[in-house]
PDB file of C-alpha atoms and ligand atoms in Angstrom:
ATOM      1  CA  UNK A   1      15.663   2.690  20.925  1.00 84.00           C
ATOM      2  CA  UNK A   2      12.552   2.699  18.317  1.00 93.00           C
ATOM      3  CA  UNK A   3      13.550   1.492  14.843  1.00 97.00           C
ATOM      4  CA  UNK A   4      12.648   4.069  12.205  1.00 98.00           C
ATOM      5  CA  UNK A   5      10.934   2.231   8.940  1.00 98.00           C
ATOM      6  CA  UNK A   6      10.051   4.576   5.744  1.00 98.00           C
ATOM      7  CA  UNK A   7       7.647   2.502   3.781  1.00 98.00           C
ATOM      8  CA  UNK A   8       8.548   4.374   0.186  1.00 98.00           C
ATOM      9  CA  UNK A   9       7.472   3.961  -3.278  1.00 97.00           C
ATOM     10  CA  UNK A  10       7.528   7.064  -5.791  1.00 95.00           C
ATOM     11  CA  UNK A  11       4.753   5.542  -7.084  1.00 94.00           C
ATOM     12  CA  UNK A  12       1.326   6.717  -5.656  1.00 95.00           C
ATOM     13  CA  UNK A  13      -1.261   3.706  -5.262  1.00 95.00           C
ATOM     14  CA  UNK A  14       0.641   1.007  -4.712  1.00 95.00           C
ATOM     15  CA  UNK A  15       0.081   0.266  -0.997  1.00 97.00           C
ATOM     16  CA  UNK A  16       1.849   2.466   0.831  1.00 98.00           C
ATOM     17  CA  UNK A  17      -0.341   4.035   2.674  1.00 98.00           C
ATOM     18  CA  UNK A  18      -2.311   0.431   3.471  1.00 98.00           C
ATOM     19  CA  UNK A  19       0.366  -1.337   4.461  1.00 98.00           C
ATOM     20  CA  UNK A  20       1.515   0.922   6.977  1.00 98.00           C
ATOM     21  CA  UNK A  21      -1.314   1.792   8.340  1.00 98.00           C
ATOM     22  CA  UNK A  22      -2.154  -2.286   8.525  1.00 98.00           C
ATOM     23  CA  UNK A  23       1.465  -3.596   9.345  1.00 98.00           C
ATOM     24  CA  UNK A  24       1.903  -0.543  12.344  1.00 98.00           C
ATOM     25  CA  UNK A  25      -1.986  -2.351  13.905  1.00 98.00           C
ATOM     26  CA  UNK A  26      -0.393  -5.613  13.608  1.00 98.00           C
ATOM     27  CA  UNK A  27       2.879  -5.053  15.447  1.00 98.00           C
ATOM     28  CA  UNK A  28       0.863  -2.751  18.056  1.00 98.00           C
ATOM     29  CA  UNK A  29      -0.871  -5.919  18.799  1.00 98.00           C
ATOM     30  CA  UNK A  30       2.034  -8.411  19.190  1.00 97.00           C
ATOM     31  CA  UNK A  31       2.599  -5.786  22.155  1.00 97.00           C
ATOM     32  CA  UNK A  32       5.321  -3.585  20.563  1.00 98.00           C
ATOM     33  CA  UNK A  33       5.137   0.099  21.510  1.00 98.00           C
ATOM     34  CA  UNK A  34       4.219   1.875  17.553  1.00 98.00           C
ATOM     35  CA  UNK A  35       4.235   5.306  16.204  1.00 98.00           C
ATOM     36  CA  UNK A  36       2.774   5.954  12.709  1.00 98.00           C
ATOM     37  CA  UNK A  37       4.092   9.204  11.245  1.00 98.00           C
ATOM     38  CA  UNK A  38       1.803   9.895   8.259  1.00 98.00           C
ATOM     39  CA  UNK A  39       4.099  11.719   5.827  1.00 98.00           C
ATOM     40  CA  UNK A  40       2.235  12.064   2.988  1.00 98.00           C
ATOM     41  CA  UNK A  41       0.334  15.430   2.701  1.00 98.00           C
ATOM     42  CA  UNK A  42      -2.899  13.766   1.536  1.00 98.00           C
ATOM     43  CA  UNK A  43      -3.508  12.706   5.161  1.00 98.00           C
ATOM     44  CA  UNK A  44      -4.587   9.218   4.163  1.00 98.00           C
ATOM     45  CA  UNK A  45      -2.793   7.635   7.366  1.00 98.00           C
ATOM     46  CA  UNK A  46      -4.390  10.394   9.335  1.00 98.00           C
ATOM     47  CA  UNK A  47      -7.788   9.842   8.263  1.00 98.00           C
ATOM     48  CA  UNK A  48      -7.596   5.883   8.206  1.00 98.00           C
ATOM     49  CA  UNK A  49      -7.881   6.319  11.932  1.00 98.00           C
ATOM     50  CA  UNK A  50     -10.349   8.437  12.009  1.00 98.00           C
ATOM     51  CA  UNK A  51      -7.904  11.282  13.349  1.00 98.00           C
ATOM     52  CA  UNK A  52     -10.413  14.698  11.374  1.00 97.00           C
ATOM     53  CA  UNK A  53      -7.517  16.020   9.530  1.00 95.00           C
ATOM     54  CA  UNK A  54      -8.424  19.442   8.677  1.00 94.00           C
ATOM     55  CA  UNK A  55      -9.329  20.462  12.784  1.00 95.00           C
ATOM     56  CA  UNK A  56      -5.448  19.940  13.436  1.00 97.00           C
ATOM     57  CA  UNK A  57      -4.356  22.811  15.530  1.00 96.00           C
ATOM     58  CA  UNK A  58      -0.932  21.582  15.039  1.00 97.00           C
ATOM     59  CA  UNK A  59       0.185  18.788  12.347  1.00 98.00           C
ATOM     60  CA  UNK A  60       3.749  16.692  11.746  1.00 98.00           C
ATOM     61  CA  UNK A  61       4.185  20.105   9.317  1.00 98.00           C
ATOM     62  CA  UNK A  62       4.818  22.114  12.212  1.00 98.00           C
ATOM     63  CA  UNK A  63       6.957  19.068  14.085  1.00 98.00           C
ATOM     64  CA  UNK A  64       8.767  19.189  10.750  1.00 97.00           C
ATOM     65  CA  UNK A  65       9.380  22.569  10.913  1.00 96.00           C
ATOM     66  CA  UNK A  66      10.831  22.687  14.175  1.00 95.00           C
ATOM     67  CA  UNK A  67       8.159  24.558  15.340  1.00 95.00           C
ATOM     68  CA  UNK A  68       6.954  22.370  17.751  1.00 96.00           C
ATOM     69  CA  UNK A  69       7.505  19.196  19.500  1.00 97.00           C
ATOM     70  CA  UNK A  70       6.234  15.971  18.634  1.00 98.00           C
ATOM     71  CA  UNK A  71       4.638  15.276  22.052  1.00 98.00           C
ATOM     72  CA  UNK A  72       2.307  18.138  20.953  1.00 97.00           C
ATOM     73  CA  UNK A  73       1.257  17.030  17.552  1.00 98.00           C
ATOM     74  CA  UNK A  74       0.861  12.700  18.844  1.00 98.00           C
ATOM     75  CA  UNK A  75      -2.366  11.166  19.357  1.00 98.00           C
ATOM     76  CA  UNK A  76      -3.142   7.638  20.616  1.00 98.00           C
ATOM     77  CA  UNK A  77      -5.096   5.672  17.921  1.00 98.00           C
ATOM     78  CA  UNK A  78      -7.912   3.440  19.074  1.00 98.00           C
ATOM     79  CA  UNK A  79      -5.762   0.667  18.820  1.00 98.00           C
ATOM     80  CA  UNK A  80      -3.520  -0.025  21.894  1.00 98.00           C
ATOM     81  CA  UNK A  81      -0.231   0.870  22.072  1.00 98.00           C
ATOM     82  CA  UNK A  82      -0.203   2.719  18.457  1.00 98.00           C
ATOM     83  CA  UNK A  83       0.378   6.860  17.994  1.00 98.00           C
ATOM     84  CA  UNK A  84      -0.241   8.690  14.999  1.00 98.00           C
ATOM     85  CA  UNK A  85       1.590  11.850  14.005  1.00 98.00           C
ATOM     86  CA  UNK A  86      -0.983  13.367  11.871  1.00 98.00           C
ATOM     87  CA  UNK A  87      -0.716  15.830   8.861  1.00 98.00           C
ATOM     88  CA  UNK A  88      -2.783  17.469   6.595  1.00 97.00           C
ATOM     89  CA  UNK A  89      -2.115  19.700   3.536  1.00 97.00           C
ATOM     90  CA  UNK A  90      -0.164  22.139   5.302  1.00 97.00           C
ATOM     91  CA  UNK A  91       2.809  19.053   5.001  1.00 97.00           C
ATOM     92  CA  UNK A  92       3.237  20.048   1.142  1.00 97.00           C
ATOM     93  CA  UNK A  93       4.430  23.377   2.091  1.00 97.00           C
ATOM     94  CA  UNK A  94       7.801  21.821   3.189  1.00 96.00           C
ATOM     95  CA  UNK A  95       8.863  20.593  -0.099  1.00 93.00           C
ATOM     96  CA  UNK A  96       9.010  24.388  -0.773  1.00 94.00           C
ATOM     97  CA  UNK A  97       9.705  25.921   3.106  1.00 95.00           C
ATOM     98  CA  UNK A  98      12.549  23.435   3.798  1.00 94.00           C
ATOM     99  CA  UNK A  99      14.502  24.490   0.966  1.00 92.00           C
ATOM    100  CA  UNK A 100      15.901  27.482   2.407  1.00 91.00           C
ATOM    101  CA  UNK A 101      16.408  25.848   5.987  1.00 89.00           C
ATOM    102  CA  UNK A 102      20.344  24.629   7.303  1.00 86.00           C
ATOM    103  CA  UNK A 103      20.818  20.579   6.905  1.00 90.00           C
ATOM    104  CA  UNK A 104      16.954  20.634   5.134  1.00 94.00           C
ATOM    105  CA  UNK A 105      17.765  16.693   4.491  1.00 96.00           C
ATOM    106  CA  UNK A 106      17.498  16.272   8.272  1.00 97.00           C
ATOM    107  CA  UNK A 107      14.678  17.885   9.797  1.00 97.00           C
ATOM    108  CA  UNK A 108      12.668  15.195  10.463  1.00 98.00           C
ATOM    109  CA  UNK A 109      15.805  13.138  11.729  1.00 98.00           C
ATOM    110  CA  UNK A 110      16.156  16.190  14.633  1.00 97.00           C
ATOM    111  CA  UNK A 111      12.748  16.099  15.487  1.00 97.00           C
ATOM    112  CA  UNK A 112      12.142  12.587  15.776  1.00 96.00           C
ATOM    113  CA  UNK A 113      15.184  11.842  17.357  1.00 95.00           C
ATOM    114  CA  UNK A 114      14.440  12.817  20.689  1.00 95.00           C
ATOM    115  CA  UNK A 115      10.888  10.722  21.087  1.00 97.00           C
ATOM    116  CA  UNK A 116      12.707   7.364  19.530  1.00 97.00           C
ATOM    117  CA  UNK A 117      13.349   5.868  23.033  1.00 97.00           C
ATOM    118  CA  UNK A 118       9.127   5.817  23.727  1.00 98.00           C
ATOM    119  CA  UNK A 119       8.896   3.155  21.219  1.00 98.00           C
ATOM    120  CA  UNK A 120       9.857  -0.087  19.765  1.00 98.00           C
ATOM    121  CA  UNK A 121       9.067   1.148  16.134  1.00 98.00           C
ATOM    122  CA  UNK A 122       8.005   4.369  14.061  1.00 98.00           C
ATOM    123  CA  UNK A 123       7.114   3.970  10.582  1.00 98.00           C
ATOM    124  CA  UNK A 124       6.670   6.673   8.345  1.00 98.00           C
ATOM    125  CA  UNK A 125       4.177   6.854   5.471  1.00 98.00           C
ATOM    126  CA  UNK A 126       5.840   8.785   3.115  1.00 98.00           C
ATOM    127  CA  UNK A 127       4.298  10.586  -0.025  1.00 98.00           C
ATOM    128  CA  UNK A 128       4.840   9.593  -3.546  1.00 97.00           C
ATOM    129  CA  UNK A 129       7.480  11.321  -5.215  1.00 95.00           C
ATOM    130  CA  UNK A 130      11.223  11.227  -4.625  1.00 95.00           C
ATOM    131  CA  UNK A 131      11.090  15.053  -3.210  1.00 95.00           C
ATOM    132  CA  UNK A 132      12.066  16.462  -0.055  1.00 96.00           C
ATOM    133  CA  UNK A 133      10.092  15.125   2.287  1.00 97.00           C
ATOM    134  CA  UNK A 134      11.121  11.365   1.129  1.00 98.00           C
ATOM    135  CA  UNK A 135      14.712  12.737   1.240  1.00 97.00           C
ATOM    136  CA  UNK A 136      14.053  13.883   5.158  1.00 98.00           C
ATOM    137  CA  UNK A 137      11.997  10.113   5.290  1.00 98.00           C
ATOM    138  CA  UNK A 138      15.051   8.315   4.159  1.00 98.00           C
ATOM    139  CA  UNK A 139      17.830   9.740   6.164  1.00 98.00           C
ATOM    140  CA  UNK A 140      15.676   9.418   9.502  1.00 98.00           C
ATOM    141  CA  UNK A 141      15.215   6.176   8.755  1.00 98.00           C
ATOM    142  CA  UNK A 142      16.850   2.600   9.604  1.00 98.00           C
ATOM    143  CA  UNK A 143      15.197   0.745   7.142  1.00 98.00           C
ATOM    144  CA  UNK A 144      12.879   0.974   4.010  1.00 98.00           C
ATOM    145  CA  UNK A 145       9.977  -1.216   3.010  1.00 98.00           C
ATOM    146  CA  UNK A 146       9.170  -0.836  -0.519  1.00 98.00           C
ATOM    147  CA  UNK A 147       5.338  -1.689  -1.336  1.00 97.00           C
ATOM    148  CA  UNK A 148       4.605  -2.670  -5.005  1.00 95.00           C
ATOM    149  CA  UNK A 149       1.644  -3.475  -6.964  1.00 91.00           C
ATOM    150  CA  UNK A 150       1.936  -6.584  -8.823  1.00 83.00           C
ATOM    151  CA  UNK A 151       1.289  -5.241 -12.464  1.00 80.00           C
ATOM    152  CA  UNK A 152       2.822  -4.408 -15.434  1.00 69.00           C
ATOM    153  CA  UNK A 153       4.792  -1.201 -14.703  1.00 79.00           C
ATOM    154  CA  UNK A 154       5.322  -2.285 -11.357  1.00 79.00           C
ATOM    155  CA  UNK A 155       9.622  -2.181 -11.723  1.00 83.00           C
ATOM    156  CA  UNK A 156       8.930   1.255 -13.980  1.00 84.00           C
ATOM    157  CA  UNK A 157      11.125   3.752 -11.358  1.00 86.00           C
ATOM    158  CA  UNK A 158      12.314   1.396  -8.848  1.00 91.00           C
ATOM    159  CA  UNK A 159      15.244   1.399 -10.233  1.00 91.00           C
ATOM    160  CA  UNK A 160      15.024   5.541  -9.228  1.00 93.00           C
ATOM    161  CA  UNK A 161      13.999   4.605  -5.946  1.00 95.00           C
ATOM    162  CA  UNK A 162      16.570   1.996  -5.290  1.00 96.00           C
ATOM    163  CA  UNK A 163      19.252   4.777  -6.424  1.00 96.00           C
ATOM    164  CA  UNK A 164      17.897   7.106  -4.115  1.00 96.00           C
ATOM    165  CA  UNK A 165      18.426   5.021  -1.404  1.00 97.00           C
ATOM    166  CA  UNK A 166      21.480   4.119  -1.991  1.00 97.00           C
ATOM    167  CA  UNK A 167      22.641   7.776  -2.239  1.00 97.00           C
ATOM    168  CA  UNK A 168      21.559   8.549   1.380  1.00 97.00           C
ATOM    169  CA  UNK A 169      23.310   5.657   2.020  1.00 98.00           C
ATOM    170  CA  UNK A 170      26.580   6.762   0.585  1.00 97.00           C
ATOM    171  CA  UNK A 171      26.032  10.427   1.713  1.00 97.00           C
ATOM    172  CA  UNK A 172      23.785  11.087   4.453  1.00 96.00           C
ATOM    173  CA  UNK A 173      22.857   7.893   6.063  1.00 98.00           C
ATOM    174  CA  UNK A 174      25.244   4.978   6.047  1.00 98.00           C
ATOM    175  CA  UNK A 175      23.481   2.784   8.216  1.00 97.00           C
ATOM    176  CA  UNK A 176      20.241   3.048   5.960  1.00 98.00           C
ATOM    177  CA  UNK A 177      18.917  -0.926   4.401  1.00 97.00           C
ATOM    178  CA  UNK A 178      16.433  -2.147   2.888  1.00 97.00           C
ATOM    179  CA  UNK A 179      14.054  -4.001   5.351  1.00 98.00           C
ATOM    180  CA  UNK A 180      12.028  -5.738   2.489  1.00 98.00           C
ATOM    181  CA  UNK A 181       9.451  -5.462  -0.342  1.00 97.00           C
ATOM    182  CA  UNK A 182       5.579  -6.214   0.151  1.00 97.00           C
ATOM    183  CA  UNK A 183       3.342  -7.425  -2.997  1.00 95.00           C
ATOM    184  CA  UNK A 184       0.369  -5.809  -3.106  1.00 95.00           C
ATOM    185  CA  UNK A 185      -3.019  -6.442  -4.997  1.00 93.00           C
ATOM    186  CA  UNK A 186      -1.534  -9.350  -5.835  1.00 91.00           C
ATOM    187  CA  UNK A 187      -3.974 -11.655  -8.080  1.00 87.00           C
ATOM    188  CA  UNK A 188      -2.203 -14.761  -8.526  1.00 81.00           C
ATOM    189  CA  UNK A 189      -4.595 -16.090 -10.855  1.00 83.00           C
ATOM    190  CA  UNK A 190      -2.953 -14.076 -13.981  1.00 84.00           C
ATOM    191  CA  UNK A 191      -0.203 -14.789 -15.456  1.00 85.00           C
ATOM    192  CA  UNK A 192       0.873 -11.568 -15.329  1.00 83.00           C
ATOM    193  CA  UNK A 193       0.955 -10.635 -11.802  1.00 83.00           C
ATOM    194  CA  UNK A 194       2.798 -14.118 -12.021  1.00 86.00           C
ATOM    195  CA  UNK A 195       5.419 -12.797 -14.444  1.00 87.00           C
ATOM    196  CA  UNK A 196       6.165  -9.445 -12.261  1.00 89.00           C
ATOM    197  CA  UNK A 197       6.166 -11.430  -9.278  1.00 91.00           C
ATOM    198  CA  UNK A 198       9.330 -13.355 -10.764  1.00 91.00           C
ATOM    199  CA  UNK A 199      11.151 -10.235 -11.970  1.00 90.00           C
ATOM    200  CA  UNK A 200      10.178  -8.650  -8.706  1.00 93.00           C
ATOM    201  CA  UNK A 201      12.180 -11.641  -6.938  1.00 94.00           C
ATOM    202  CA  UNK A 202      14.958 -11.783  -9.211  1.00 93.00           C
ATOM    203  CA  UNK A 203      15.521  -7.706  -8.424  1.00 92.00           C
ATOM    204  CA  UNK A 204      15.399  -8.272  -4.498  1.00 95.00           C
ATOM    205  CA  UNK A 205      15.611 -11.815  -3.828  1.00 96.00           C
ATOM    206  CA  UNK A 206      15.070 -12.496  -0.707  1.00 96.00           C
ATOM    207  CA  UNK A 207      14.087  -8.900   0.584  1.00 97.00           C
ATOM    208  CA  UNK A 208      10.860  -9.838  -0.753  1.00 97.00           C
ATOM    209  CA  UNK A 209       8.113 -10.785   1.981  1.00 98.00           C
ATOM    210  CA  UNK A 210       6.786 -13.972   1.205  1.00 95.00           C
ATOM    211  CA  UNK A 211       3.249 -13.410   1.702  1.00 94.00           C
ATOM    212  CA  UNK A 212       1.425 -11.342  -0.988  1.00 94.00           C
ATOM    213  CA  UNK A 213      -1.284  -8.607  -0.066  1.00 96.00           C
ATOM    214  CA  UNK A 214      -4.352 -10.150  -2.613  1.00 95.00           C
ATOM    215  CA  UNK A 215      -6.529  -7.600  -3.964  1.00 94.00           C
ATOM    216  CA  UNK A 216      -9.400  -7.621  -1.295  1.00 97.00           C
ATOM    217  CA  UNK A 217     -12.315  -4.667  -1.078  1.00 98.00           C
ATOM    218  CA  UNK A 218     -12.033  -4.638   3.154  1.00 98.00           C
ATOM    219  CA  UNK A 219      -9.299  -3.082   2.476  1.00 98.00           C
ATOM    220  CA  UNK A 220     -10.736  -0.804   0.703  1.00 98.00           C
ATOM    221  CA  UNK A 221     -14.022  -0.053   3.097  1.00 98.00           C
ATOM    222  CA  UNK A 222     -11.707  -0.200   6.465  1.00 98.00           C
ATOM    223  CA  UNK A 223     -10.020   3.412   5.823  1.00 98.00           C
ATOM    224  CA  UNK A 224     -13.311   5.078   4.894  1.00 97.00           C
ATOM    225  CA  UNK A 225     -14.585   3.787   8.777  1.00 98.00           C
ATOM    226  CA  UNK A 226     -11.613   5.377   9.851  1.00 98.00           C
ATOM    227  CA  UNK A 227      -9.890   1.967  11.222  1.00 98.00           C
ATOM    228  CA  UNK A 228      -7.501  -0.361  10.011  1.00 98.00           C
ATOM    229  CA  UNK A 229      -8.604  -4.137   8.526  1.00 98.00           C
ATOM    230  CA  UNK A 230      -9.073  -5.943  11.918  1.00 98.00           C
ATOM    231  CA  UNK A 231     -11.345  -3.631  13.305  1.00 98.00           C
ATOM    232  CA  UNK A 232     -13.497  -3.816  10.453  1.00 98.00           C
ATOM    233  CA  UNK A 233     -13.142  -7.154   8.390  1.00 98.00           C
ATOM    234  CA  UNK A 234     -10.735  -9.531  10.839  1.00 98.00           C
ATOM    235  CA  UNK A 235     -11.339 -12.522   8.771  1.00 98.00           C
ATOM    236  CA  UNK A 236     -10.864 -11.264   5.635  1.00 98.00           C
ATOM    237  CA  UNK A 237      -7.713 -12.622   3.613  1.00 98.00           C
ATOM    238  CA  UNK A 238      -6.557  -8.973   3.666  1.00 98.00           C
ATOM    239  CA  UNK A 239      -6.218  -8.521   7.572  1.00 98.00           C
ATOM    240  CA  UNK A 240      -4.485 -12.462   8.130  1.00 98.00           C
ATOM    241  CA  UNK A 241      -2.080 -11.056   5.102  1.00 98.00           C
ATOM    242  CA  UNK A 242      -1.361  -8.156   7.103  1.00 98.00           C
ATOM    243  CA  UNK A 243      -0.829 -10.373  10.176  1.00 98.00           C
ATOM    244  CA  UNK A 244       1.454 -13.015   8.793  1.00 98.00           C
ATOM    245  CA  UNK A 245       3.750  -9.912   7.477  1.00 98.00           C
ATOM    246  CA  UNK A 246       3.629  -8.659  10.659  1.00 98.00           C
ATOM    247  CA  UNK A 247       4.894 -12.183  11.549  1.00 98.00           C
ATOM    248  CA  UNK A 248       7.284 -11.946   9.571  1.00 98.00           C
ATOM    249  CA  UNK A 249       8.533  -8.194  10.150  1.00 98.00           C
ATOM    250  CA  UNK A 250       9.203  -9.283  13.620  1.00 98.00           C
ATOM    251  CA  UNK A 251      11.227 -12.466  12.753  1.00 97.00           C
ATOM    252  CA  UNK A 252      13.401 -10.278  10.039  1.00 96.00           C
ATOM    253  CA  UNK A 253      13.557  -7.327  12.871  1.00 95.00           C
ATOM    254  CA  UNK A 254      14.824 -10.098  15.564  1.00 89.00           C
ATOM    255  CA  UNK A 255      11.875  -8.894  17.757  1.00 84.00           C
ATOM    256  CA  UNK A 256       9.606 -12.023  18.081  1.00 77.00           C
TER     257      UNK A 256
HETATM  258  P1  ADP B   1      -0.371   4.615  -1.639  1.00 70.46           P
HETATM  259  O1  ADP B   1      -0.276   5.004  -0.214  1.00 70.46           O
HETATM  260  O2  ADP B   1       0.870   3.940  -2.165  1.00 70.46           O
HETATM  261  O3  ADP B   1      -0.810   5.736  -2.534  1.00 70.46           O
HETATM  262  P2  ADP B   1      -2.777   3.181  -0.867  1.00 70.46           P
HETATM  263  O4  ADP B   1      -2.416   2.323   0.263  1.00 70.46           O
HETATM  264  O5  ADP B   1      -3.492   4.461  -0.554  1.00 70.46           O
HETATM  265  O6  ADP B   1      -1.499   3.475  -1.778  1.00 70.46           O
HETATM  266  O7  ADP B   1      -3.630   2.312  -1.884  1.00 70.46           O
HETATM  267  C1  ADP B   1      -4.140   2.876  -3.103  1.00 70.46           C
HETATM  268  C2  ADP B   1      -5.573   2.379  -3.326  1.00 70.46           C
HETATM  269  O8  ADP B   1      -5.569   0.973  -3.468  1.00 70.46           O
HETATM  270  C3  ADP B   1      -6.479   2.687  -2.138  1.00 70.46           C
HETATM  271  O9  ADP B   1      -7.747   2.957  -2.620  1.00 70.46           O
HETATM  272  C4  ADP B   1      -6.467   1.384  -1.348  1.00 70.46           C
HETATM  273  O10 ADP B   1      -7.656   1.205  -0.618  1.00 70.46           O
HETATM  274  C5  ADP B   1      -6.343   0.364  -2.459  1.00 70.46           C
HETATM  275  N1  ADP B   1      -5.652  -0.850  -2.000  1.00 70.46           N
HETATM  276  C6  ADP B   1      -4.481  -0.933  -1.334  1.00 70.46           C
HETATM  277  N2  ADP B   1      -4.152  -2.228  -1.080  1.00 70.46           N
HETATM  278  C7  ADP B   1      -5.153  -2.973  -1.613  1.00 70.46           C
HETATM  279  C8  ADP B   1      -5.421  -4.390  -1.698  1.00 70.46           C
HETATM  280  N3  ADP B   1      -4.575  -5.286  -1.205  1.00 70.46           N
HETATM  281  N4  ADP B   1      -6.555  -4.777  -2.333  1.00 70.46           N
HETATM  282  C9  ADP B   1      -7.404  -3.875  -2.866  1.00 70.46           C
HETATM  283  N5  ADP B   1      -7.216  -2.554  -2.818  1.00 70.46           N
HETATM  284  C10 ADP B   1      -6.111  -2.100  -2.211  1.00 70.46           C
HETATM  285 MG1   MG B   2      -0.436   6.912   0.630  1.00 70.46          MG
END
C-alpha cells in the first residue's frame, strides 16, 4: 500500500513546492512507483513538469470533489515511474465548496484511497495556509515533511503548524507523524542561517534531515523548463542535495 506524505508549511516560499517536486524524481528513480498530487492551487507542481495547467479538462479539483476519479485526472510525467495529479485555480474553490459537503476533512482521504495500492508513495504538495485543503492533506496522510527556509522567521508559525498536526492526530488521524524537516536555501556561510539551523534542531531533533537544500539558481531555472533539477542541472549541488535526501527518505521509510 502507497505511503501518503503531505509536505506542509503555512508558510508560502519556503520549499515546498521544490522539494516535492525534486524528492518525488529522486525516489521515482531508485525504482519506487510515485504519485505527485499538486495541492496547491497555484499549479506550481503542475507546471514544473511541464503538465499546461490551464488546458485541464479535468483537475485534482474535480477528484477532490468527488466528481471524478483519479485515474481520469493522472498523467505520467516524463520521468519514469512518476504521476502527477494536476490542478489549476479551479483547486481554490474547495476551501469554499467543501464547506458545505458531509466529513469535508476527508475528501481527499476517499478519493485517494482507492488508487493507494498502484504505488509505493504519493506525496502531496499542499498550499500555504492552514485551510481546508491542508486539513483534507493532513488527514489523508501518513506522514508530514515540513520544508523550512533557513532565515530569521523561519520558526514564526511552526509552532501553528505543529499544533495542527497534532490535532488531526488526536481527532481525525491517529496514525498521522511527522516524517522529518528539510532545510532549505540554506547558506551556511552566515551566521544566521547557522543560528536557525540550531533552534531548528533543538525544536525537532532528530526529525531534521541532515542534508541542507543550499540556495542554488538550477533550482530556480529547472521549473521554468518544466522539469525537475536532474533533467536540467544533474551536477549541480541542488540536484545531489535532492538525491542524498532521497537517500535518506528511503532509509527513514525502511524502503532501501
Ligand atoms: P513553496 O512551495 O513553499 O511556496 P517553492 O518551492 O515554490 O516554495 O520555492 C519558492 C521560491 O524559492 C521559488 O522561486 C523556488 O524556485 C525558490 N527556491 C526553492 N528552493 C530553493 C533553493 N534551494 N535555492 C534557491 N531557490 C530556491
Ligand atoms: Mg508551492
Amino acid at each position: 500500500m502507497g505511503k501518503i506524505i503531505s509536505f506542509s508549511n503555512q508558510k508560502g516560499g519556503v520549499g515546498k513546492t521544490t522539494s516535492a517536486i525534486n524528492l518525488a524524481t529522486y525516489v521515482a528513480k531508485a525504482g519506487k512507483k510515485v504519485l505527485l498530487v499538486d495541492f496547491d492551487p497555484q499549479g506550481n507542481a503542475t507546471s514544473g513538469f511541464g503538465v499546461e495547467k490551464n488546458q485541464l479538462v479535468k483537475n485534482c479539483y474535480d477528484v477532490l470533489m468527488g466528481e471524478c476519479s483519479p485515474l481520469e485526472v493522472i498523467v505520467p510525467t516524463m520521468v519514469e515511474n512518476l504521476d502527477i495529479l494536476p490542478c489549476n485555480m479551479d483547486l481554490a474553490a474547495a476551501e469554499v465548496d467543501l464547506v458545505s459537503m458531509l466529513a469535508r476533512e476527508s475528501s481527499l482521504k476517499r478519493a485517494i484511497d482507492p488508487i493507494k495500492g498502484n504505488y509505493d508513495f504519493i506525496f502531496v504538495d499542499c498550499p500555504p495556509s492552514l485551510g481546508l485543503l491542508t486539513l483534507n492533506a493532513l488527514v489523508a496522510s501518513d506522514s508530514v515533511i515540513i520544508p523550512i527556509q533557513s532565515e530569521f522567521f523561519a520558526l514564526e508559525g511552526l509552532s501553528q503548524l505543529v499544533n495542527t498536526i497534532k490535532i488531526v492526530k488526536q481527532r481525525l488521524n491517529p496514525a498521522l507523524t511527522i516524517n522529518g524537516v528539510i532545510l532549505t536555501m540554506y547558506d551556511n556561510r552566515t551566521t544566521m542561517s547557522k543560528q536557525v539551523t540550531a533552534e531548528i534542531y533543538k525544536y525537532f531533533g532528530d526529525k531534521v534531515y541532515t542534508v541542507p537544500v543550499p540556495r542554488n539558481i538550477k533550482l530556480v531555472e529547472s521549473p521554468s523548463f518544466g522539469v525537475p533539477v536532474v533533467l536540467h542541472a544533474p551536477k549541480s549541488t541542488g540536484a545531489a542535495s535532492y538525491e542524498a535526501l532521497a537517500k535518506q527518505f528511503l532509509q527513514r521509510e525502511n524502503a532501501l
